Amino acid sequence: MTASKFMAIQQALQPDWFQCLSDGEATCDEATSIKRARKSVDRSLLFLDNCLKLQEESEVLQKSSIIGVIEGGDVTEERLRSARETAKRPVGGFLLDGFQGNPATLETRLHLLSSVTAELPEDKPRLVLICGVSRPDEVLECIERGVDLFESFFPYQVTERGCALTFSFDYQPNPEETLLQQDGTQEEIKYVDQTKKSKTTSCDREMTSFEINLKEKKYQEDFSPLVRGCSCYCCKNHTRAYVHHLLVTNELLAGVLLMMHNFEHYFGFFHSIREALKSDRLAQLKELIRQQAS
């Protein structure tokens, strides 16, 4: 894909904003050599410069904003160089790519995020492409480090496991009471604790403490909604027992209902984040999420 072909596609689509292509082979998921990281940054900057030049020559794309991509793998020097050089260009925002990885690299990712966002202007959005788990606790860690937008398929991953998001994001003065009210019973919370230690199936190993596995037999006669108070179609019209039945009989409707709920719940979490930022209570929300994290 050349810059001219790429910009021709954008000219046909006429988007409000679009992400510039980049050399994203260098990620934090595995060790990256300095030479490979440097090549990733150089190629990404060159492609961005070519796209910006073609944008200037196109009347159709004058109103579109290009999102510059920050590359560099896990090499701090190259990450910072990529951030500084991209910030010099007339881009509309920044995408911090290559931060997907396993939990063992979490500290590396957070350190790089802090370093990179410090080099970027605050008046332009910073988007993180997280192809890993995107757990709620990780999202809050990224927000504290200056990230504004997220691209994540966490709700989809939860749905594919046959699970439902049930974590509480109501940062009221009594978070324990809120958690009990949202999850249903004290036994449910004990079950979540047990799933942290369980290694009976691959699904259990992948599960997080923010969700429940509706394939479990214990939900066969649970006629409560997935989450009490949830406004999604699934929770308003169906029960855990019904979704359990759909899952064990391999009905396609199970995934549809779970996806409705998981997206609604995840979007509600982000609404709670925005409200917490407005009222300067992000620390309370973070503590509530931390209590539920495995």
PDB file of C-alpha atoms in Angstrom:
ATOM      1  CA  MET A   1       0.000   0.000   0.000  1.00  0.00           C
ATOM      2  CA  THR A   2       1.549   3.263  -1.135  1.00  0.00           C
ATOM      3  CA  ALA A   3       0.726   6.658   0.331  1.00  0.00           C
ATOM      4  CA  SER A   4      -0.979   7.723  -2.922  1.00  0.00           C
ATOM      5  CA  LYS A   5      -3.239   4.644  -2.964  1.00  0.00           C
ATOM      6  CA  PHE A   6      -4.044   5.060   0.710  1.00  0.00           C
ATOM      7  CA  MET A   7      -4.984   8.721   0.317  1.00  0.00           C
ATOM      8  CA  ALA A   8      -7.037   7.930  -2.796  1.00  0.00           C
ATOM      9  CA  ILE A   9      -9.132   5.612  -0.629  1.00  0.00           C
ATOM     10  CA  GLN A  10      -9.564   8.338   1.980  1.00  0.00           C
ATOM     11  CA  GLN A  11     -10.564  10.812  -0.702  1.00  0.00           C
ATOM     12  CA  ALA A  12     -13.290   8.421  -1.854  1.00  0.00           C
ATOM     13  CA  LEU A  13     -14.530   7.867   1.715  1.00  0.00           C
ATOM     14  CA  GLN A  14     -14.139  11.488   2.850  1.00  0.00           C
ATOM     15  CA  PRO A  15     -13.939  10.666   6.594  1.00  0.00           C
ATOM     16  CA  ASP A  16     -13.911  13.261   9.361  1.00  0.00           C
ATOM     17  CA  TRP A  17     -10.675  11.727  10.614  1.00  0.00           C
ATOM     18  CA  PHE A  18      -8.589   8.707   9.739  1.00  0.00           C
ATOM     19  CA  GLN A  19      -5.605   6.848  11.117  1.00  0.00           C
ATOM     20  CA  CYS A  20      -2.456   6.982   9.072  1.00  0.00           C
ATOM     21  CA  LEU A  21      -0.882   3.636   8.236  1.00  0.00           C
ATOM     22  CA  SER A  22       2.267   2.733  10.126  1.00  0.00           C
ATOM     23  CA  ASP A  23       4.860   0.010  10.564  1.00  0.00           C
ATOM     24  CA  GLY A  24       3.353  -1.728  13.571  1.00  0.00           C
ATOM     25  CA  GLU A  25       5.440  -4.883  13.588  1.00  0.00           C
ATOM     26  CA  ALA A  26       7.390  -3.711  16.636  1.00  0.00           C
ATOM     27  CA  THR A  27       5.128  -4.288  19.662  1.00  0.00           C
ATOM     28  CA  CYS A  28       5.492  -4.658  23.411  1.00  0.00           C
ATOM     29  CA  ASP A  29       4.358  -8.270  23.236  1.00  0.00           C
ATOM     30  CA  GLU A  30       7.877  -9.466  22.573  1.00  0.00           C
ATOM     31  CA  ALA A  31      11.353  -8.024  22.844  1.00  0.00           C
ATOM     32  CA  THR A  32      12.133  -5.627  20.022  1.00  0.00           C
ATOM     33  CA  SER A  33      15.647  -4.833  18.850  1.00  0.00           C
ATOM     34  CA  ILE A  34      16.675  -1.195  18.754  1.00  0.00           C
ATOM     35  CA  LYS A  35      17.348  -1.501  15.022  1.00  0.00           C
ATOM     36  CA  ARG A  36      13.855  -2.849  14.340  1.00  0.00           C
ATOM     37  CA  ALA A  37      12.224  -0.201  16.522  1.00  0.00           C
ATOM     38  CA  ARG A  38      14.146   2.565  14.765  1.00  0.00           C
ATOM     39  CA  LYS A  39      13.088   1.228  11.363  1.00  0.00           C
ATOM     40  CA  SER A  40       9.470   1.114  12.537  1.00  0.00           C
ATOM     41  CA  VAL A  41       9.563   4.769  13.594  1.00  0.00           C
ATOM     42  CA  ASP A  42      11.356   5.940  10.423  1.00  0.00           C
ATOM     43  CA  ARG A  43       8.956   4.167   8.068  1.00  0.00           C
ATOM     44  CA  SER A  44       5.923   5.418   9.974  1.00  0.00           C
ATOM     45  CA  LEU A  45       7.111   9.029   9.910  1.00  0.00           C
ATOM     46  CA  LEU A  46       7.943   8.841   6.202  1.00  0.00           C
ATOM     47  CA  PHE A  47       4.501   7.479   5.357  1.00  0.00           C
ATOM     48  CA  LEU A  48       2.871  10.174   7.509  1.00  0.00           C
ATOM     49  CA  ASP A  49       4.829  12.923   5.762  1.00  0.00           C
ATOM     50  CA  ASN A  50       3.789  11.628   2.354  1.00  0.00           C
ATOM     51  CA  CYS A  51       0.133  11.490   3.436  1.00  0.00           C
ATOM     52  CA  LEU A  52       0.234  15.014   4.849  1.00  0.00           C
ATOM     53  CA  LYS A  53       1.713  16.295   1.592  1.00  0.00           C
ATOM     54  CA  LEU A  54      -1.030  14.606  -0.426  1.00  0.00           C
ATOM     55  CA  GLN A  55      -3.657  15.994   1.941  1.00  0.00           C
ATOM     56  CA  GLU A  56      -2.456  19.539   1.265  1.00  0.00           C
ATOM     57  CA  GLU A  57      -2.900  18.943  -2.450  1.00  0.00           C
ATOM     58  CA  SER A  58      -6.440  17.581  -2.070  1.00  0.00           C
ATOM     59  CA  GLU A  59      -9.365  19.972  -1.637  1.00  0.00           C
ATOM     60  CA  VAL A  60     -11.636  17.093  -0.605  1.00  0.00           C
ATOM     61  CA  LEU A  61      -9.473  16.094   2.381  1.00  0.00           C
ATOM     62  CA  GLN A  62      -8.884  19.590   3.735  1.00  0.00           C
ATOM     63  CA  LYS A  63     -11.568  19.067   6.378  1.00  0.00           C
ATOM     64  CA  SER A  64     -10.324  15.604   7.371  1.00  0.00           C
ATOM     65  CA  SER A  65      -7.914  15.115  10.255  1.00  0.00           C
ATOM     66  CA  ILE A  66      -5.065  12.633  10.139  1.00  0.00           C
ATOM     67  CA  ILE A  67      -4.300  10.670  13.292  1.00  0.00           C
ATOM     68  CA  GLY A  68      -0.544  10.162  13.640  1.00  0.00           C
ATOM     69  CA  VAL A  69       0.657   6.803  14.954  1.00  0.00           C
ATOM     70  CA  ILE A  70       3.301   6.467  17.674  1.00  0.00           C
ATOM     71  CA  GLU A  71       5.521   3.418  17.160  1.00  0.00           C
ATOM     72  CA  GLY A  72       8.802   2.174  18.623  1.00  0.00           C
ATOM     73  CA  GLY A  73       7.990  -1.103  20.343  1.00  0.00           C
ATOM     74  CA  ASP A  74       9.306  -1.353  23.893  1.00  0.00           C
ATOM     75  CA  VAL A  75      12.377   0.796  23.162  1.00  0.00           C
ATOM     76  CA  THR A  76      11.838   3.954  25.199  1.00  0.00           C
ATOM     77  CA  GLU A  77      14.189   6.139  23.151  1.00  0.00           C
ATOM     78  CA  GLU A  78      12.444   5.296  19.897  1.00  0.00           C
ATOM     79  CA  ARG A  79       9.002   5.705  21.453  1.00  0.00           C
ATOM     80  CA  LEU A  80       9.928   9.189  22.616  1.00  0.00           C
ATOM     81  CA  ARG A  81      11.441  10.070  19.244  1.00  0.00           C
ATOM     82  CA  SER A  82       8.300   8.897  17.501  1.00  0.00           C
ATOM     83  CA  ALA A  83       6.128  10.963  19.852  1.00  0.00           C
ATOM     84  CA  ARG A  84       8.208  14.132  19.494  1.00  0.00           C
ATOM     85  CA  GLU A  85       8.484  13.935  15.716  1.00  0.00           C
ATOM     86  CA  THR A  86       4.804  13.107  15.212  1.00  0.00           C
ATOM     87  CA  ALA A  87       3.805  15.981  17.514  1.00  0.00           C
ATOM     88  CA  LYS A  88       5.682  18.364  15.185  1.00  0.00           C
ATOM     89  CA  ARG A  89       3.405  17.406  12.296  1.00  0.00           C
ATOM     90  CA  PRO A  90      -0.048  18.983  11.733  1.00  0.00           C
ATOM     91  CA  VAL A  91      -2.000  15.915  12.850  1.00  0.00           C
ATOM     92  CA  GLY A  92      -5.378  15.920  14.557  1.00  0.00           C
ATOM     93  CA  GLY A  93      -4.502  13.399  17.230  1.00  0.00           C
ATOM     94  CA  PHE A  94      -2.272  10.507  18.163  1.00  0.00           C
ATOM     95  CA  LEU A  95      -2.678   6.747  18.249  1.00  0.00           C
ATOM     96  CA  LEU A  96      -0.331   4.904  20.590  1.00  0.00           C
ATOM     97  CA  ASP A  97       0.112   1.597  18.789  1.00  0.00           C
ATOM     98  CA  GLY A  98       1.837  -1.613  19.788  1.00  0.00           C
ATOM     99  CA  PHE A  99       0.832  -1.688  23.450  1.00  0.00           C
ATOM    100  CA  GLN A 100      -0.944  -5.023  23.170  1.00  0.00           C
ATOM    101  CA  GLY A 101       0.700  -7.793  25.133  1.00  0.00           C
ATOM    102  CA  ASN A 102       0.367 -10.288  27.936  1.00  0.00           C
ATOM    103  CA  PRO A 103      -0.088  -9.259  31.599  1.00  0.00           C
ATOM    104  CA  ALA A 104       3.632  -9.720  32.233  1.00  0.00           C
ATOM    105  CA  THR A 105       4.323  -6.617  30.149  1.00  0.00           C
ATOM    106  CA  LEU A 106       1.781  -4.409  31.956  1.00  0.00           C
ATOM    107  CA  GLU A 107       4.396  -2.417  33.862  1.00  0.00           C
ATOM    108  CA  THR A 108       6.373  -1.887  30.672  1.00  0.00           C
ATOM    109  CA  ARG A 109       3.289  -0.649  28.851  1.00  0.00           C
ATOM    110  CA  LEU A 110       2.309   1.742  31.650  1.00  0.00           C
ATOM    111  CA  HIS A 111       5.830   3.150  31.874  1.00  0.00           C
ATOM    112  CA  LEU A 112       5.949   3.710  28.121  1.00  0.00           C
ATOM    113  CA  LEU A 113       2.491   5.300  28.161  1.00  0.00           C
ATOM    114  CA  SER A 114       3.557   7.762  30.849  1.00  0.00           C
ATOM    115  CA  SER A 115       6.709   8.666  28.958  1.00  0.00           C
ATOM    116  CA  VAL A 116       5.005   9.040  25.591  1.00  0.00           C
ATOM    117  CA  THR A 117       1.944  11.039  26.677  1.00  0.00           C
ATOM    118  CA  ALA A 118       4.239  13.498  28.449  1.00  0.00           C
ATOM    119  CA  GLU A 119       5.675  14.381  25.023  1.00  0.00           C
ATOM    120  CA  LEU A 120       2.295  14.937  23.347  1.00  0.00           C
ATOM    121  CA  PRO A 121       0.258  18.170  23.374  1.00  0.00           C
ATOM    122  CA  GLU A 122      -2.751  18.123  25.696  1.00  0.00           C
ATOM    123  CA  ASP A 123      -5.062  19.861  23.222  1.00  0.00           C
ATOM    124  CA  LYS A 124      -5.144  16.844  20.873  1.00  0.00           C
ATOM    125  CA  PRO A 125      -6.722  13.454  21.663  1.00  0.00           C
ATOM    126  CA  ARG A 126      -4.545  10.484  22.542  1.00  0.00           C
ATOM    127  CA  LEU A 127      -5.971   7.128  21.435  1.00  0.00           C
ATOM    128  CA  VAL A 128      -4.632   3.776  22.624  1.00  0.00           C
ATOM    129  CA  LEU A 129      -5.087   0.702  20.470  1.00  0.00           C
ATOM    130  CA  ILE A 130      -5.243  -2.081  23.040  1.00  0.00           C
ATOM    131  CA  CYS A 131      -5.689  -5.488  21.433  1.00  0.00           C
ATOM    132  CA  GLY A 132      -5.119  -7.283  24.731  1.00  0.00           C
ATOM    133  CA  VAL A 133      -7.627  -7.705  27.519  1.00  0.00           C
ATOM    134  CA  SER A 134      -8.522  -4.052  28.184  1.00  0.00           C
ATOM    135  CA  ARG A 135      -9.676  -4.810  31.701  1.00  0.00           C
ATOM    136  CA  PRO A 136     -11.386  -1.970  33.579  1.00  0.00           C
ATOM    137  CA  ASP A 137      -8.445  -1.576  35.960  1.00  0.00           C
ATOM    138  CA  GLU A 138      -6.035  -1.256  33.026  1.00  0.00           C
ATOM    139  CA  VAL A 139      -8.287   1.329  31.388  1.00  0.00           C
ATOM    140  CA  LEU A 140      -8.161   3.495  34.527  1.00  0.00           C
ATOM    141  CA  GLU A 141      -4.378   3.150  34.713  1.00  0.00           C
ATOM    142  CA  CYS A 142      -4.130   4.395  31.127  1.00  0.00           C
ATOM    143  CA  ILE A 143      -6.472   7.322  31.805  1.00  0.00           C
ATOM    144  CA  GLU A 144      -4.302   8.427  34.718  1.00  0.00           C
ATOM    145  CA  ARG A 145      -1.406   8.473  32.266  1.00  0.00           C
ATOM    146  CA  GLY A 146      -3.114  10.806  29.829  1.00  0.00           C
ATOM    147  CA  VAL A 147      -5.017   8.541  27.434  1.00  0.00           C
ATOM    148  CA  ASP A 148      -8.296  10.006  26.113  1.00  0.00           C
ATOM    149  CA  LEU A 149      -9.737   7.327  23.792  1.00  0.00           C
ATOM    150  CA  PHE A 150      -9.653   3.548  23.616  1.00  0.00           C
ATOM    151  CA  GLU A 151     -10.132   0.994  20.873  1.00  0.00           C
ATOM    152  CA  SER A 152     -10.940  -2.319  22.516  1.00  0.00           C
ATOM    153  CA  PHE A 153     -12.795  -5.573  21.921  1.00  0.00           C
ATOM    154  CA  PHE A 154     -12.952  -6.598  25.575  1.00  0.00           C
ATOM    155  CA  PRO A 155     -16.784  -6.983  25.557  1.00  0.00           C
ATOM    156  CA  TYR A 156     -16.470  -9.255  22.523  1.00  0.00           C
ATOM    157  CA  GLN A 157     -13.858 -11.405  24.267  1.00  0.00           C
ATOM    158  CA  VAL A 158     -16.092 -11.743  27.310  1.00  0.00           C
ATOM    159  CA  THR A 159     -19.028 -12.706  25.095  1.00  0.00           C
ATOM    160  CA  GLU A 160     -16.988 -15.336  23.251  1.00  0.00           C
ATOM    161  CA  ARG A 161     -16.250 -16.986  26.615  1.00  0.00           C
ATOM    162  CA  GLY A 162     -19.961 -17.235  27.345  1.00  0.00           C
ATOM    163  CA  CYS A 163     -19.548 -14.726  30.145  1.00  0.00           C
ATOM    164  CA  ALA A 164     -21.323 -11.564  31.264  1.00  0.00           C
ATOM    165  CA  LEU A 165     -19.780  -8.418  32.718  1.00  0.00           C
ATOM    166  CA  THR A 166     -21.095  -7.870  36.241  1.00  0.00           C
ATOM    167  CA  PHE A 167     -18.547  -5.585  37.891  1.00  0.00           C
ATOM    168  CA  SER A 168     -19.759  -2.507  39.714  1.00  0.00           C
ATOM    169  CA  PHE A 169     -18.737   0.991  38.623  1.00  0.00           C
ATOM    170  CA  ASP A 170     -21.047   2.911  40.956  1.00  0.00           C
ATOM    171  CA  TYR A 171     -18.508   4.857  43.005  1.00  0.00           C
ATOM    172  CA  GLN A 172     -20.841   5.713  45.889  1.00  0.00           C
ATOM    173  CA  PRO A 173     -19.564   6.160  49.478  1.00  0.00           C
ATOM    174  CA  ASN A 174     -20.395   2.509  50.285  1.00  0.00           C
ATOM    175  CA  PRO A 175     -18.877   0.486  47.423  1.00  0.00           C
ATOM    176  CA  GLU A 176     -19.307  -2.863  49.203  1.00  0.00           C
ATOM    177  CA  GLU A 177     -23.047  -2.382  49.450  1.00  0.00           C
ATOM    178  CA  THR A 178     -23.187  -1.352  45.812  1.00  0.00           C
ATOM    179  CA  LEU A 179     -21.241  -4.456  44.775  1.00  0.00           C
ATOM    180  CA  LEU A 180     -23.564  -6.730  46.741  1.00  0.00           C
ATOM    181  CA  GLN A 181     -26.618  -5.080  45.254  1.00  0.00           C
ATOM    182  CA  GLN A 182     -25.332  -5.328  41.691  1.00  0.00           C
ATOM    183  CA  ASP A 183     -23.977  -8.879  41.808  1.00  0.00           C
ATOM    184  CA  GLY A 184     -26.893 -10.285  43.757  1.00  0.00           C
ATOM    185  CA  THR A 185     -25.585 -12.197  46.749  1.00  0.00           C
ATOM    186  CA  GLN A 186     -22.536 -12.650  48.926  1.00  0.00           C
ATOM    187  CA  GLU A 187     -22.193 -16.166  47.525  1.00  0.00           C
ATOM    188  CA  GLU A 188     -21.775 -14.696  44.049  1.00  0.00           C
ATOM    189  CA  ILE A 189     -18.802 -12.656  45.216  1.00  0.00           C
ATOM    190  CA  LYS A 190     -17.271 -15.735  46.830  1.00  0.00           C
ATOM    191  CA  TYR A 191     -17.698 -17.524  43.510  1.00  0.00           C
ATOM    192  CA  VAL A 192     -15.779 -14.770  41.731  1.00  0.00           C
ATOM    193  CA  ASP A 193     -12.951 -15.256  44.213  1.00  0.00           C
ATOM    194  CA  GLN A 194     -12.949 -18.974  43.496  1.00  0.00           C
ATOM    195  CA  THR A 195     -12.623 -18.434  39.740  1.00  0.00           C
ATOM    196  CA  LYS A 196      -9.314 -16.703  40.336  1.00  0.00           C
ATOM    197  CA  LYS A 197      -7.883 -19.994  41.625  1.00  0.00           C
ATOM    198  CA  SER A 198      -9.786 -22.350  39.337  1.00  0.00           C
ATOM    199  CA  LYS A 199      -7.901 -24.090  36.536  1.00  0.00           C
ATOM    200  CA  THR A 200     -10.504 -26.615  35.460  1.00  0.00           C
ATOM    201  CA  THR A 201     -11.060 -25.257  31.957  1.00  0.00           C
ATOM    202  CA  SER A 202      -9.382 -22.873  29.546  1.00  0.00           C
ATOM    203  CA  CYS A 203     -12.382 -20.558  29.884  1.00  0.00           C
ATOM    204  CA  ASP A 204     -11.782 -20.238  33.641  1.00  0.00           C
ATOM    205  CA  ARG A 205      -8.130 -19.411  33.048  1.00  0.00           C
ATOM    206  CA  GLU A 206      -9.054 -16.632  30.655  1.00  0.00           C
ATOM    207  CA  MET A 207     -11.824 -15.218  32.819  1.00  0.00           C
ATOM    208  CA  THR A 208     -11.372 -12.039  34.797  1.00  0.00           C
ATOM    209  CA  SER A 209     -12.957 -11.176  38.122  1.00  0.00           C
ATOM    210  CA  PHE A 210     -15.127  -8.611  36.324  1.00  0.00           C
ATOM    211  CA  GLU A 211     -17.379 -11.255  34.751  1.00  0.00           C
ATOM    212  CA  ILE A 212     -19.374 -14.417  35.483  1.00  0.00           C
ATOM    213  CA  ASN A 213     -19.400 -17.615  33.441  1.00  0.00           C
ATOM    214  CA  LEU A 214     -23.038 -18.298  32.577  1.00  0.00           C
ATOM    215  CA  LYS A 215     -22.176 -21.782  31.329  1.00  0.00           C
ATOM    216  CA  GLU A 216     -21.796 -22.854  34.942  1.00  0.00           C
ATOM    217  CA  LYS A 217     -24.527 -25.168  36.221  1.00  0.00           C
ATOM    218  CA  LYS A 218     -25.221 -22.891  39.209  1.00  0.00           C
ATOM    219  CA  TYR A 219     -27.071 -20.511  36.863  1.00  0.00           C
ATOM    220  CA  GLN A 220     -29.465 -23.217  35.634  1.00  0.00           C
ATOM    221  CA  GLU A 221     -32.150 -22.035  38.069  1.00  0.00           C
ATOM    222  CA  ASP A 222     -31.050 -18.430  38.561  1.00  0.00           C
ATOM    223  CA  PHE A 223     -34.006 -16.373  37.377  1.00  0.00           C
ATOM    224  CA  SER A 224     -32.494 -12.974  38.118  1.00  0.00           C
ATOM    225  CA  PRO A 225     -31.262 -10.623  35.378  1.00  0.00           C
ATOM    226  CA  LEU A 226     -27.592 -10.650  34.441  1.00  0.00           C
ATOM    227  CA  VAL A 227     -27.128  -7.436  36.438  1.00  0.00           C
ATOM    228  CA  ARG A 228     -29.837  -5.892  38.575  1.00  0.00           C
ATOM    229  CA  GLY A 229     -30.656  -2.390  37.379  1.00  0.00           C
ATOM    230  CA  CYS A 230     -29.067  -2.839  33.930  1.00  0.00           C
ATOM    231  CA  SER A 231     -31.089  -1.170  31.183  1.00  0.00           C
ATOM    232  CA  CYS A 232     -30.011  -3.440  28.327  1.00  0.00           C
ATOM    233  CA  TYR A 233     -32.539  -5.515  26.367  1.00  0.00           C
ATOM    234  CA  CYS A 234     -31.195  -8.786  27.749  1.00  0.00           C
ATOM    235  CA  CYS A 235     -31.477  -7.815  31.422  1.00  0.00           C
ATOM    236  CA  LYS A 236     -34.931  -6.294  30.931  1.00  0.00           C
ATOM    237  CA  ASN A 237     -36.388  -9.314  29.166  1.00  0.00           C
ATOM    238  CA  HIS A 238     -34.370 -12.414  30.081  1.00  0.00           C
ATOM    239  CA  THR A 239     -32.703 -14.176  32.995  1.00  0.00           C
ATOM    240  CA  ARG A 240     -29.383 -15.800  33.751  1.00  0.00           C
ATOM    241  CA  ALA A 241     -31.088 -19.182  33.588  1.00  0.00           C
ATOM    242  CA  TYR A 242     -32.359 -18.502  30.058  1.00  0.00           C
ATOM    243  CA  VAL A 243     -28.962 -17.354  28.801  1.00  0.00           C
ATOM    244  CA  HIS A 244     -27.406 -20.405  30.483  1.00  0.00           C
ATOM    245  CA  HIS A 245     -29.852 -22.617  28.578  1.00  0.00           C
ATOM    246  CA  LEU A 246     -28.983 -20.893  25.299  1.00  0.00           C
ATOM    247  CA  LEU A 247     -25.272 -21.377  25.919  1.00  0.00           C
ATOM    248  CA  VAL A 248     -25.373 -25.057  26.823  1.00  0.00           C
ATOM    249  CA  THR A 249     -27.589 -25.788  23.806  1.00  0.00           C
ATOM    250  CA  ASN A 250     -25.291 -23.757  21.523  1.00  0.00           C
ATOM    251  CA  GLU A 251     -28.017 -21.374  20.413  1.00  0.00           C
ATOM    252  CA  LEU A 252     -26.731 -18.369  18.425  1.00  0.00           C
ATOM    253  CA  LEU A 253     -29.094 -16.107  20.355  1.00  0.00           C
ATOM    254  CA  ALA A 254     -26.857 -16.520  23.427  1.00  0.00           C
ATOM    255  CA  GLY A 255     -24.055 -14.522  21.837  1.00  0.00           C
ATOM    256  CA  VAL A 256     -26.457 -11.848  20.628  1.00  0.00           C
ATOM    257  CA  LEU A 257     -27.959 -11.289  24.082  1.00  0.00           C
ATOM    258  CA  LEU A 258     -24.586 -11.393  25.814  1.00  0.00           C
ATOM    259  CA  MET A 259     -23.122  -8.911  23.358  1.00  0.00           C
ATOM    260  CA  MET A 260     -26.012  -6.521  23.987  1.00  0.00           C
ATOM    261  CA  HIS A 261     -25.433  -6.692  27.715  1.00  0.00           C
ATOM    262  CA  ASN A 262     -21.632  -6.590  27.678  1.00  0.00           C
ATOM    263  CA  PHE A 263     -21.492  -3.557  25.412  1.00  0.00           C
ATOM    264  CA  GLU A 264     -24.117  -1.757  27.474  1.00  0.00           C
ATOM    265  CA  HIS A 265     -22.225  -2.539  30.678  1.00  0.00           C
ATOM    266  CA  TYR A 266     -18.849  -1.519  29.256  1.00  0.00           C
ATOM    267  CA  PHE A 267     -20.251   1.726  27.833  1.00  0.00           C
ATOM    268  CA  GLY A 268     -21.819   2.395  31.231  1.00  0.00           C
ATOM    269  CA  PHE A 269     -18.386   1.987  32.774  1.00  0.00           C
ATOM    270  CA  PHE A 270     -16.956   4.652  30.462  1.00  0.00           C
ATOM    271  CA  HIS A 271     -19.899   6.955  31.241  1.00  0.00           C
ATOM    272  CA  SER A 272     -19.042   6.502  34.900  1.00  0.00           C
ATOM    273  CA  ILE A 273     -15.424   7.435  34.136  1.00  0.00           C
ATOM    274  CA  ARG A 274     -16.492  10.679  32.457  1.00  0.00           C
ATOM    275  CA  GLU A 275     -18.749  11.563  35.374  1.00  0.00           C
ATOM    276  CA  ALA A 276     -15.979  10.750  37.855  1.00  0.00           C
ATOM    277  CA  LEU A 277     -13.572  13.026  35.989  1.00  0.00           C
ATOM    278  CA  LYS A 278     -16.119  15.861  36.018  1.00  0.00           C
ATOM    279  CA  SER A 279     -16.662  15.537  39.766  1.00  0.00           C
ATOM    280  CA  ASP A 280     -12.984  14.863  40.567  1.00  0.00           C
ATOM    281  CA  ARG A 281     -13.777  11.426  42.001  1.00  0.00           C
ATOM    282  CA  LEU A 282     -11.706   9.216  39.730  1.00  0.00           C
ATOM    283  CA  ALA A 283      -9.731   7.945  42.723  1.00  0.00           C
ATOM    284  CA  GLN A 284     -12.920   6.571  44.280  1.00  0.00           C
ATOM    285  CA  LEU A 285     -13.860   4.799  41.065  1.00  0.00           C
ATOM    286  CA  LYS A 286     -10.363   3.375  40.749  1.00  0.00           C
ATOM    287  CA  GLU A 287     -10.483   2.032  44.303  1.00  0.00           C
ATOM    288  CA  LEU A 288     -13.849   0.394  43.644  1.00  0.00           C
ATOM    289  CA  ILE A 289     -12.490  -1.281  40.505  1.00  0.00           C
ATOM    290  CA  ARG A 290      -9.294  -2.294  42.310  1.00  0.00           C
ATOM    291  CA  GLN A 291     -11.324  -4.118  44.968  1.00  0.00           C
ATOM    292  CA  GLN A 292     -12.887  -6.246  42.239  1.00  0.00           C
ATOM    293  CA  ALA A 293      -9.704  -6.912  40.263  1.00  0.00           C
ATOM    294  CA  SER A 294      -8.025 -10.281  40.404  1.00  0.00           C
TER     295      SER A 294
END
